[in-house]
PDB file of C-alpha atoms in Angstrom:
ATOM      1  CA  MET A 204      -8.145 -30.209  31.282  1.00  0.00           C
ATOM      2  CA  ALA A 205      -7.451 -28.138  27.819  1.00  0.00           C
ATOM      3  CA  GLN A 206      -4.522 -26.555  27.525  1.00  0.00           C
ATOM      4  CA  ILE A 207      -3.914 -23.575  24.939  1.00  0.00           C
ATOM      5  CA  ILE A 208      -0.439 -23.720  24.505  1.00  0.00           C
ATOM      6  CA  PRO A 209       1.223 -21.716  21.307  1.00  0.00           C
ATOM      7  CA  PHE A 210       3.660 -23.099  18.836  1.00  0.00           C
ATOM      8  CA  ALA A 211       6.185 -22.268  15.770  1.00  0.00           C
ATOM      9  CA  LYS A 212       6.465 -24.654  13.176  1.00  0.00           C
ATOM     10  CA  VAL A 213      10.513 -25.593  13.108  1.00  0.00           C
ATOM     11  CA  SER A 214      10.587 -27.853  10.385  1.00  0.00           C
ATOM     12  CA  PRO A 215       8.337 -29.395   7.378  1.00  0.00           C
ATOM     13  CA  THR A 216       6.997 -31.561   9.942  1.00  0.00           C
ATOM     14  CA  LEU A 217       7.896 -30.136  13.433  1.00  0.00           C
ATOM     15  CA  LEU A 218       6.435 -28.160  16.059  1.00  0.00           C
ATOM     16  CA  THR A 219       7.999 -26.881  19.656  1.00  0.00           C
ATOM     17  CA  THR A 220       6.312 -24.777  21.758  1.00  0.00           C
ATOM     18  CA  VAL A 221       7.169 -21.204  22.244  1.00  0.00           C
ATOM     19  CA  THR A 222       6.901 -20.316  25.918  1.00  0.00           C
ATOM     20  CA  PRO A 223       7.949 -22.033  29.270  1.00  0.00           C
ATOM     21  CA  GLU A 224       4.319 -23.242  30.366  1.00  0.00           C
ATOM     22  CA  GLY A 225       3.886 -25.037  27.116  1.00  0.00           C
ATOM     23  CA  SER A 226       7.712 -26.646  27.527  1.00  0.00           C
ATOM     24  CA  ASP A 227       6.351 -27.253  31.389  1.00  0.00           C
ATOM     25  CA  PHE A 228       2.949 -29.010  30.359  1.00  0.00           C
ATOM     26  CA  LEU A 229       4.719 -31.100  27.476  1.00  0.00           C
ATOM     27  CA  GLN A 230       7.490 -32.642  29.849  1.00  0.00           C
ATOM     28  CA  ARG A 231       4.697 -33.951  32.052  1.00  0.00           C
ATOM     29  CA  ILE A 232       3.554 -36.307  28.705  1.00  0.00           C
ATOM     30  CA  ARG A 233       5.324 -39.266  28.692  1.00  0.00           C
ATOM     31  CA  LEU A 234       7.172 -40.045  25.185  1.00  0.00           C
ATOM     32  CA  GLY A 235       4.875 -42.217  22.912  1.00  0.00           C
ATOM     33  CA  GLU A 236       1.748 -40.714  24.218  1.00  0.00           C
ATOM     34  CA  TRP A 237      -1.002 -39.644  22.192  1.00  0.00           C
ATOM     35  CA  ILE A 238      -2.978 -35.995  22.772  1.00  0.00           C
ATOM     36  CA  ASN A 239      -5.474 -34.690  20.595  1.00  0.00           C
ATOM     37  CA  ALA A 240      -5.033 -30.969  19.771  1.00  0.00           C
ATOM     38  CA  GLU A 241      -7.176 -28.580  18.167  1.00  0.00           C
ATOM     39  CA  VAL A 242      -4.957 -26.635  15.914  1.00  0.00           C
ATOM     40  CA  LYS A 243      -5.584 -23.015  14.192  1.00  0.00           C
ATOM     41  CA  ARG A 244      -3.238 -20.362  12.942  1.00  0.00           C
ATOM     42  CA  VAL A 245      -3.274 -17.300  14.849  1.00  0.00           C
ATOM     43  CA  ARG A 246      -2.759 -14.034  13.148  1.00  0.00           C
ATOM     44  CA  ASN A 247       0.292 -12.280  12.926  1.00  0.00           C
ATOM     45  CA  TYR A 248      -0.010  -9.694  16.253  1.00  0.00           C
ATOM     46  CA  LYS A 249       2.459  -7.460  14.813  1.00  0.00           C
ATOM     47  CA  PHE A 250       0.332  -7.236  11.563  1.00  0.00           C
ATOM     48  CA  HIS A 251      -2.925  -6.366  13.633  1.00  0.00           C
ATOM     49  CA  LYS A 252      -1.050  -3.666  15.459  1.00  0.00           C
ATOM     50  CA  LYS A 253       0.396  -1.799  12.191  1.00  0.00           C
ATOM     51  CA  PHE A 254      -3.231  -2.086  10.933  1.00  0.00           C
ATOM     52  CA  PHE A 255      -4.601  -0.228  13.758  1.00  0.00           C
ATOM     53  CA  LYS A 256      -1.427   2.527  12.978  1.00  0.00           C
ATOM     54  CA  LEU A 257      -2.476   3.001   9.502  1.00  0.00           C
ATOM     55  CA  LEU A 258      -6.080   3.624  11.177  1.00  0.00           C
ATOM     56  CA  GLN A 259      -4.740   6.218  13.568  1.00  0.00           C
ATOM     57  CA  LEU A 260      -3.099   8.091  11.147  1.00  0.00           C
ATOM     58  CA  GLY A 261      -6.314   8.058   9.070  1.00  0.00           C
ATOM     59  CA  PHE A 262      -8.107   9.701  12.024  1.00  0.00           C
ATOM     60  CA  GLU A 263      -5.570  12.148  12.594  1.00  0.00           C
ATOM     61  CA  TYR A 264      -6.664  13.843   9.510  1.00  0.00           C
ATOM     62  CA  TRP A 265     -10.712  13.623  10.041  1.00  0.00           C
ATOM     63  CA  ASN A 266     -12.695  16.188  11.806  1.00  0.00           C
ATOM     64  CA  PRO A 267     -15.887  15.975  11.844  1.00  0.00           C
ATOM     65  CA  THR A 268     -17.615  18.315   9.370  1.00  0.00           C
ATOM     66  CA  GLY A 269     -21.681  19.542   8.695  1.00  0.00           C
ATOM     67  CA  GLY A 270     -23.995  19.034  11.205  1.00  0.00           C
ATOM     68  CA  ALA A 271     -26.014  22.318  11.526  1.00  0.00           C
ATOM     69  CA  ILE A 272     -24.460  24.262   8.742  1.00  0.00           C
ATOM     70  CA  LEU A 273     -25.236  22.341   5.152  1.00  0.00           C
ATOM     71  CA  PRO A 274     -22.308  21.993   2.577  1.00  0.00           C
ATOM     72  CA  GLU A 275     -24.255  24.163   0.627  1.00  0.00           C
ATOM     73  CA  GLU A 276     -24.560  27.147   2.720  1.00  0.00           C
ATOM     74  CA  ARG A 277     -21.157  26.962   3.171  1.00  0.00           C
ATOM     75  CA  HIS A 278     -20.049  27.089  -0.020  1.00  0.00           C
ATOM     76  CA  LEU A 279     -22.335  29.881  -0.808  1.00  0.00           C
ATOM     77  CA  VAL A 280     -20.163  31.705   1.937  1.00  0.00           C
ATOM     78  CA  ASN A 281     -16.810  30.585   0.877  1.00  0.00           C
ATOM     79  CA  GLY A 282     -18.311  32.111  -2.790  1.00  0.00           C
ATOM     80  CA  PHE A 283     -19.360  35.224  -1.377  1.00  0.00           C
ATOM     81  CA  VAL A 284     -15.839  35.507   0.515  1.00  0.00           C
ATOM     82  CA  ASP A 285     -14.113  34.973  -2.909  1.00  0.00           C
ATOM     83  CA  TYR A 286     -16.335  37.713  -4.464  1.00  0.00           C
ATOM     84  CA  LEU A 287     -15.242  40.266  -1.345  1.00  0.00           C
ATOM     85  CA  CYS A 288     -11.737  39.405  -1.703  1.00  0.00           C
ATOM     86  CA  ARG A 289     -11.788  39.664  -5.756  1.00  0.00           C
ATOM     87  CA  GLN A 290     -13.462  43.636  -5.454  1.00  0.00           C
ATOM     88  CA  VAL A 291     -11.473  44.604  -2.440  1.00  0.00           C
ATOM     89  CA  GLY A 292      -8.462  43.250  -3.307  1.00  0.00           C
ATOM     90  CA  GLN A 293      -6.147  39.852  -1.934  1.00  0.00           C
ATOM     91  CA  GLN A 294      -4.704  41.691   0.820  1.00  0.00           C
ATOM     92  CA  HIS A 295      -7.723  41.258   2.927  1.00  0.00           C
ATOM     93  CA  SER A 296      -8.087  37.433   1.813  1.00  0.00           C
ATOM     94  CA  VAL A 297      -7.244  35.874   5.157  1.00  0.00           C
ATOM     95  CA  ALA A 298      -8.754  38.558   7.505  1.00  0.00           C
ATOM     96  CA  LEU A 299     -12.409  37.944   5.370  1.00  0.00           C
ATOM     97  CA  ALA A 300     -12.032  34.107   5.257  1.00  0.00           C
ATOM     98  CA  ASP A 301     -11.274  34.195   9.262  1.00  0.00           C
ATOM     99  CA  ALA A 302     -14.254  36.354   9.415  1.00  0.00           C
ATOM    100  CA  ALA A 303     -16.217  33.863   7.508  1.00  0.00           C
ATOM    101  CA  ASP A 304     -15.343  30.539   9.404  1.00  0.00           C
ATOM    102  CA  GLN A 305     -16.218  32.636  12.701  1.00  0.00           C
ATOM    103  CA  TYR A 306     -19.577  33.625  11.150  1.00  0.00           C
ATOM    104  CA  LEU A 307     -20.295  30.062  10.347  1.00  0.00           C
ATOM    105  CA  GLU A 308     -19.202  28.460  13.757  1.00  0.00           C
ATOM    106  CA  GLU A 309     -21.762  30.649  15.517  1.00  0.00           C
ATOM    107  CA  ALA A 310     -24.109  30.013  12.951  1.00  0.00           C
ATOM    108  CA  ALA A 311     -23.889  26.328  13.757  1.00  0.00           C
ATOM    109  CA  TYR A 312     -23.756  26.623  17.422  1.00  0.00           C
ATOM    110  CA  THR A 313     -26.910  28.525  17.503  1.00  0.00           C
ATOM    111  CA  ARG A 314     -28.722  26.387  15.129  1.00  0.00           C
ATOM    112  CA  SER A 315     -27.662  23.531  17.193  1.00  0.00           C
ATOM    113  CA  GLY A 316     -27.958  24.287  20.677  1.00  0.00           C
ATOM    114  CA  ASP A 317     -26.627  21.200  22.604  1.00  0.00           C
ATOM    115  CA  LEU A 318     -25.931  19.150  19.493  1.00  0.00           C
ATOM    116  CA  ALA A 319     -22.352  17.936  19.549  1.00  0.00           C
ATOM    117  CA  LEU A 320     -20.274  16.354  16.733  1.00  0.00           C
ATOM    118  CA  LEU A 321     -18.258  14.001  18.585  1.00  0.00           C
ATOM    119  CA  LYS A 322     -14.965  12.290  16.841  1.00  0.00           C
ATOM    120  CA  SER A 323     -14.901   8.759  17.569  1.00  0.00           C
ATOM    121  CA  PHE A 324     -12.134   5.944  16.471  1.00  0.00           C
ATOM    122  CA  ASP A 325     -14.319   3.380  16.876  1.00  0.00           C
ATOM    123  CA  ALA A 326     -16.947   4.995  14.140  1.00  0.00           C
ATOM    124  CA  TYR A 327     -13.980   6.026  12.071  1.00  0.00           C
ATOM    125  CA  ARG A 328     -12.864   2.061  11.816  1.00  0.00           C
ATOM    126  CA  GLU A 329     -16.409   1.138  11.111  1.00  0.00           C
ATOM    127  CA  TRP A 330     -16.149   3.448   8.218  1.00  0.00           C
ATOM    128  CA  VAL A 331     -12.953   2.231   6.734  1.00  0.00           C
ATOM    129  CA  THR A 332     -14.304  -1.269   6.862  1.00  0.00           C
ATOM    130  CA  ILE A 333     -17.391  -0.651   5.433  1.00  0.00           C
ATOM    131  CA  GLN A 334     -15.289   1.220   2.784  1.00  0.00           C
ATOM    132  CA  ALA A 335     -12.825  -1.483   2.257  1.00  0.00           C
ATOM    133  CA  GLY A 336     -15.898  -3.575   1.792  1.00  0.00           C
ATOM    134  CA  TYR A 337     -15.807  -5.766   4.639  1.00  0.00           C
ATOM    135  CA  TYR A 338     -19.522  -5.435   5.973  1.00  0.00           C
ATOM    136  CA  THR A 339     -22.459  -6.808   6.229  1.00  0.00           C
ATOM    137  CA  GLU A 340     -25.998  -5.644   5.259  1.00  0.00           C
ATOM    138  CA  HIS A 341     -29.055  -5.876   6.750  1.00  0.00           C
ATOM    139  CA  LEU A 342     -32.281  -5.318   6.109  1.00  0.00           C
ATOM    140  CA  TYR A 343     -35.121  -4.223   8.592  1.00  0.00           C
ATOM    141  CA  PRO A 344     -39.165  -4.487   8.814  1.00  0.00           C
ATOM    142  CA  ASP A 345     -39.638  -0.987   7.332  1.00  0.00           C
ATOM    143  CA  GLY A 346     -37.534  -1.736   4.400  1.00  0.00           C
ATOM    144  CA  SER A 347     -34.652   0.482   5.291  1.00  0.00           C
ATOM    145  CA  ARG A 348     -31.107  -0.993   4.995  1.00  0.00           C
ATOM    146  CA  ASN A 349     -27.668  -0.781   7.629  1.00  0.00           C
ATOM    147  CA  ARG A 350     -24.345  -1.792   7.053  1.00  0.00           C
ATOM    148  CA  ARG A 351     -22.472  -3.148   9.876  1.00  0.00           C
ATOM    149  CA  ALA A 352     -18.882  -3.514   9.759  1.00  0.00           C
ATOM    150  CA  LYS A 353     -17.216  -7.554   9.881  1.00  0.00           C
ATOM    151  CA  SER A 354     -15.330  -7.844  13.313  1.00  0.00           C
ATOM    152  CA  ILE A 355     -11.932  -8.332  12.637  1.00  0.00           C
ATOM    153  CA  SER A 356     -11.332 -10.185  15.953  1.00  0.00           C
ATOM    154  CA  PHE A 357      -8.918 -12.746  15.818  1.00  0.00           C
ATOM    155  CA  ALA A 358     -11.353 -15.297  16.119  1.00  0.00           C
ATOM    156  CA  ASN A 359     -13.938 -14.077  13.303  1.00  0.00           C
ATOM    157  CA  MET A 360     -11.409 -13.338  10.419  1.00  0.00           C
ATOM    158  CA  ASP A 361      -8.698 -15.374   9.261  1.00  0.00           C
ATOM    159  CA  ASP A 362      -4.652 -14.153   8.233  1.00  0.00           C
ATOM    160  CA  ILE A 363      -5.460 -14.087   4.701  1.00  0.00           C
ATOM    161  CA  GLU A 364      -9.179 -12.525   5.020  1.00  0.00           C
ATOM    162  CA  PHE A 365      -7.374  -9.774   7.192  1.00  0.00           C
ATOM    163  CA  HIS A 366      -4.513  -9.407   5.051  1.00  0.00           C
ATOM    164  CA  GLN A 367      -7.143  -8.614   1.857  1.00  0.00           C
ATOM    165  CA  LEU A 368      -8.533  -6.189   4.430  1.00  0.00           C
ATOM    166  CA  TYR A 369      -5.460  -4.572   5.082  1.00  0.00           C
ATOM    167  CA  LYS A 370      -4.635  -4.044   1.396  1.00  0.00           C
ATOM    168  CA  SER A 371      -8.614  -2.591   0.811  1.00  0.00           C
ATOM    169  CA  ALA A 372      -8.320   0.049   4.240  1.00  0.00           C
ATOM    170  CA  MET A 373      -4.895   1.326   2.969  1.00  0.00           C
ATOM    171  CA  ASN A 374      -6.413   1.857  -0.746  1.00  0.00           C
ATOM    172  CA  VAL A 375      -9.070   3.624   1.114  1.00  0.00           C
ATOM    173  CA  LEU A 376      -7.057   5.865   3.811  1.00  0.00           C
ATOM    174  CA  TRP A 377      -4.402   6.086   0.595  1.00  0.00           C
ATOM    175  CA  ASN A 378      -7.794   8.341  -1.030  1.00  0.00           C
ATOM    176  CA  PHE A 379      -9.551   9.907   1.758  1.00  0.00           C
ATOM    177  CA  ILE A 380      -6.401  11.487   3.217  1.00  0.00           C
ATOM    178  CA  LEU A 381      -4.767  12.454   0.102  1.00  0.00           C
ATOM    179  CA  PHE A 382      -7.741  13.502  -1.866  1.00  0.00           C
ATOM    180  CA  ARG A 383      -7.782  16.796   0.237  1.00  0.00           C
ATOM    181  CA  SER A 384      -6.340  20.281   0.656  1.00  0.00           C
ATOM    182  CA  PHE A 385      -2.900  20.853   1.773  1.00  0.00           C
ATOM    183  CA  LYS A 386      -1.141  23.658   2.544  1.00  0.00           C
ATOM    184  CA  SER A 387       1.826  23.084   1.168  1.00  0.00           C
ATOM    185  CA  GLN A 388       3.399  20.595  -1.219  1.00  0.00           C
ATOM    186  CA  GLU A 389       5.792  19.544   1.666  1.00  0.00           C
ATOM    187  CA  GLU A 390       2.859  18.775   3.697  1.00  0.00           C
ATOM    188  CA  VAL A 391       1.477  16.294   1.051  1.00  0.00           C
ATOM    189  CA  GLU A 392       5.139  14.513   0.047  1.00  0.00           C
ATOM    190  CA  ASN A 393       4.988  14.045   4.080  1.00  0.00           C
ATOM    191  CA  VAL A 394       1.233  12.385   4.374  1.00  0.00           C
ATOM    192  CA  ALA A 395       2.393  10.236   1.117  1.00  0.00           C
ATOM    193  CA  ALA A 396       5.593   9.193   2.387  1.00  0.00           C
ATOM    194  CA  GLN A 397       3.835   7.965   5.934  1.00  0.00           C
ATOM    195  CA  LEU A 398       1.534   6.365   3.931  1.00  0.00           C
ATOM    196  CA  LEU A 399       4.013   4.533   2.035  1.00  0.00           C
ATOM    197  CA  GLU A 400       5.562   3.091   5.246  1.00  0.00           C
ATOM    198  CA  TYR A 401       2.147   1.214   5.353  1.00  0.00           C
ATOM    199  CA  ALA A 402       1.877   0.152   2.261  1.00  0.00           C
ATOM    200  CA  ALA A 403       4.803  -2.485   2.265  1.00  0.00           C
TER     201      ALA A 403
END
Protein backbone atom coordinates (compact mmCIF):
# COMPACT_ATOMS: atom_id res chain seq x y z
CA MET A 1 0.00 0.00 0.00
CA ALA A 2 1.37 3.43 -0.98
CA GLN A 3 2.07 5.94 1.76
CA ILE A 4 2.57 9.67 1.40
CA ILE A 5 5.31 10.67 3.80
CA PRO A 6 6.78 14.17 3.95
CA PHE A 7 10.56 14.34 4.33
CA ALA A 8 13.05 17.12 4.99
CA LYS A 9 16.66 17.19 3.82
CA VAL A 10 19.01 17.17 6.84
CA SER A 11 22.37 16.73 5.11
CA PRO A 12 23.62 16.56 1.50
CA THR A 13 22.53 12.90 1.11
CA LEU A 14 20.09 12.24 4.00
CA LEU A 15 16.35 12.75 4.38
CA THR A 16 14.34 12.43 7.59
CA THR A 17 10.61 12.24 8.23
CA VAL A 18 8.86 15.28 9.62
CA THR A 19 5.67 13.67 10.96
CA PRO A 20 5.06 11.04 13.64
CA GLU A 21 3.14 8.91 11.11
CA GLY A 22 6.17 8.91 8.83
CA SER A 23 8.44 7.86 11.68
CA ASP A 24 6.08 5.01 12.65
CA PHE A 25 6.00 3.77 9.04
CA LEU A 26 9.80 3.79 8.70
CA GLN A 27 10.30 2.01 12.04
CA ARG A 28 8.29 -0.95 10.68
CA ILE A 29 10.83 -1.36 7.83
CA ARG A 30 13.86 -3.56 8.60
CA LEU A 31 17.36 -2.13 8.26
CA GLY A 32 18.75 -2.86 4.82
CA GLU A 33 15.28 -3.47 3.31
CA TRP A 34 14.79 -1.72 -0.03
CA ILE A 35 11.74 0.44 -0.69
CA ASN A 36 10.72 2.44 -3.75
CA ALA A 37 9.68 6.04 -3.41
CA GLU A 38 8.32 8.65 -5.78
CA VAL A 39 9.90 11.90 -4.68
CA LYS A 40 8.41 15.32 -5.48
CA ARG A 41 9.44 18.73 -4.24
CA VAL A 42 6.48 20.42 -2.62
CA ARG A 43 5.78 24.09 -2.84
CA ASN A 44 6.36 26.23 0.21
CA TYR A 45 2.92 26.47 1.79
CA LYS A 46 3.75 29.73 3.62
CA PHE A 47 4.76 31.31 0.31
CA HIS A 48 1.49 30.09 -1.23
CA LYS A 49 -0.44 31.77 1.60
CA LYS A 50 1.58 34.97 1.12
CA PHE A 51 0.50 35.02 -2.55
CA PHE A 52 -3.17 34.84 -1.55
CA LYS A 53 -2.72 37.61 1.03
CA LEU A 54 -1.18 39.77 -1.71
CA LEU A 55 -4.18 39.03 -3.94
CA GLN A 56 -6.52 39.90 -1.07
CA LEU A 57 -4.81 43.28 -0.66
CA GLY A 58 -5.35 44.05 -4.35
CA PHE A 59 -8.92 42.74 -4.18
CA GLU A 60 -9.73 45.28 -1.45
CA TYR A 61 -8.76 48.10 -3.83
CA TRP A 62 -10.93 46.83 -6.67
CA ASN A 63 -14.52 47.94 -7.09
CA PRO A 64 -16.34 46.87 -10.23
CA THR A 65 -17.34 49.88 -12.29
CA GLY A 66 -19.09 50.38 -15.56
CA GLY A 67 -22.01 48.32 -16.71
CA ALA A 68 -25.02 50.44 -17.47
CA ILE A 69 -23.18 53.79 -17.61
CA LEU A 70 -20.50 54.09 -20.25
CA PRO A 71 -17.14 55.67 -19.30
CA GLU A 72 -17.74 58.37 -21.92
CA GLU A 73 -21.05 59.29 -20.26
CA ARG A 74 -19.43 59.43 -16.83
CA HIS A 75 -16.65 61.62 -18.26
CA LEU A 76 -19.23 63.98 -19.83
CA VAL A 77 -21.19 64.36 -16.57
CA ASN A 78 -18.02 64.88 -14.52
CA GLY A 79 -16.83 67.47 -17.05
CA PHE A 80 -20.13 69.30 -16.70
CA VAL A 81 -19.77 69.26 -12.89
CA ASP A 82 -16.28 70.74 -13.23
CA TYR A 83 -17.69 73.45 -15.52
CA LEU A 84 -20.45 74.29 -12.98
CA CYS A 85 -17.88 74.44 -10.17
CA ARG A 86 -15.85 76.98 -12.11
CA GLN A 87 -19.00 79.04 -12.75
CA VAL A 88 -20.45 79.06 -9.23
CA GLY A 89 -17.26 78.67 -7.20
CA GLN A 90 -15.40 75.80 -5.60
CA GLN A 91 -17.36 76.01 -2.34
CA HIS A 92 -20.18 74.03 -4.00
CA SER A 93 -17.92 71.45 -5.67
CA VAL A 94 -18.50 68.68 -3.09
CA ALA A 95 -22.28 69.03 -3.25
CA LEU A 96 -22.27 69.07 -7.07
CA ALA A 97 -19.94 66.04 -7.28
CA ASP A 98 -22.16 64.11 -4.84
CA ALA A 99 -25.27 65.05 -6.85
CA ALA A 100 -23.60 63.88 -10.06
CA ASP A 101 -22.62 60.53 -8.48
CA GLN A 102 -26.17 60.04 -7.21
CA TYR A 103 -27.58 60.88 -10.64
CA LEU A 104 -25.26 58.41 -12.36
CA GLU A 105 -26.13 55.66 -9.85
CA GLU A 106 -29.86 56.21 -10.40
CA ALA A 107 -29.39 56.22 -14.18
CA ALA A 108 -27.35 53.01 -13.99
CA TYR A 109 -30.00 51.33 -11.84
CA THR A 110 -32.79 52.41 -14.21
CA ARG A 111 -30.93 51.04 -17.22
CA SER A 112 -29.76 47.79 -15.66
CA GLY A 113 -32.96 46.68 -13.96
CA ASP A 114 -32.08 43.38 -12.25
CA LEU A 115 -28.50 43.30 -13.58
CA ALA A 116 -25.91 43.48 -10.82
CA LEU A 117 -22.12 43.75 -10.98
CA LEU A 118 -20.57 41.16 -8.73
CA LYS A 119 -17.21 41.40 -7.04
CA SER A 120 -15.72 37.91 -7.19
CA PHE A 121 -12.35 36.95 -5.68
CA ASP A 122 -12.02 34.01 -8.09
CA ALA A 123 -12.59 36.27 -11.10
CA TYR A 124 -10.09 38.76 -9.68
CA ARG A 125 -7.45 36.03 -9.05
CA GLU A 126 -7.94 34.78 -12.60
CA TRP A 127 -7.53 38.31 -14.00
CA VAL A 128 -4.28 38.86 -12.06
CA THR A 129 -2.90 35.50 -13.21
CA ILE A 130 -3.72 36.29 -16.85
CA GLN A 131 -2.26 39.81 -16.58
CA ALA A 132 0.90 38.25 -15.10
CA GLY A 133 1.23 36.18 -18.30
CA TYR A 134 0.22 32.77 -16.93
CA TYR A 135 -2.63 31.68 -19.15
CA THR A 136 -3.61 29.41 -22.00
CA GLU A 137 -5.36 30.79 -25.03
CA HIS A 138 -8.27 28.91 -26.57
CA LEU A 139 -9.58 29.28 -30.11
CA TYR A 140 -13.26 28.53 -30.69
CA PRO A 141 -15.03 27.38 -33.89
CA ASP A 142 -16.46 30.87 -34.48
CA GLY A 143 -12.91 32.31 -34.54
CA SER A 144 -13.15 33.95 -31.14
CA ARG A 145 -10.38 33.57 -28.58
CA ASN A 146 -10.45 33.30 -24.83
CA ARG A 147 -7.71 33.35 -22.21
CA ARG A 148 -7.89 31.10 -19.19
CA ALA A 149 -5.63 31.41 -16.18
CA LYS A 150 -3.22 28.53 -15.60
CA SER A 151 -3.89 26.44 -12.53
CA ILE A 152 -1.69 27.39 -9.60
CA SER A 153 -2.39 24.20 -7.68
CA PHE A 154 0.53 22.40 -6.12
CA ALA A 155 0.16 19.55 -8.61
CA ASN A 156 0.16 21.81 -11.70
CA MET A 157 2.85 24.40 -10.95
CA ASP A 158 6.25 23.71 -9.44
CA ASP A 159 7.98 25.97 -6.94
CA ILE A 160 10.16 27.76 -9.52
CA GLU A 161 7.25 28.60 -11.84
CA PHE A 162 5.13 29.69 -8.86
CA HIS A 163 7.90 32.03 -7.69
CA GLN A 164 7.99 33.62 -11.18
CA LEU A 165 4.21 33.97 -11.14
CA TYR A 166 4.43 35.66 -7.73
CA LYS A 167 6.94 38.24 -8.99
CA SER A 168 4.85 38.95 -12.12
CA ALA A 169 1.64 39.21 -10.10
CA MET A 170 3.40 41.58 -7.69
CA ASN A 171 4.22 43.87 -10.64
CA VAL A 172 0.63 43.69 -11.91
CA LEU A 173 -0.79 44.57 -8.50
CA TRP A 174 1.80 47.29 -7.87
CA ASN A 175 0.67 49.05 -11.05
CA PHE A 176 -3.03 48.28 -10.54
CA ILE A 177 -3.13 49.63 -6.98
CA LEU A 178 -0.73 52.57 -7.13
CA PHE A 179 -1.90 54.03 -10.47
CA ARG A 180 -5.21 55.18 -9.08
CA SER A 181 -6.29 58.34 -7.32
CA PHE A 182 -5.89 58.55 -3.57
CA LYS A 183 -7.29 61.05 -1.09
CA SER A 184 -3.91 62.02 0.35
CA GLN A 185 -0.17 61.52 0.07
CA GLU A 186 -0.28 59.65 3.39
CA GLU A 187 -2.71 57.10 1.95
CA VAL A 188 -0.39 56.49 -1.03
CA GLU A 189 2.59 55.98 1.29
CA ASN A 190 0.58 53.57 3.44
CA VAL A 191 -0.45 51.47 0.43
CA ALA A 192 3.12 51.49 -0.95
CA ALA A 193 4.43 50.32 2.44
CA GLN A 194 1.91 47.46 2.48
CA LEU A 195 2.95 46.40 -1.02
CA LEU A 196 6.65 46.56 -0.14
CA GLU A 197 6.03 43.97 2.61
CA TYR A 198 5.09 41.51 -0.14
CA ALA A 199 8.03 42.42 -2.37
CA ALA A 200 10.60 40.76 -0.10
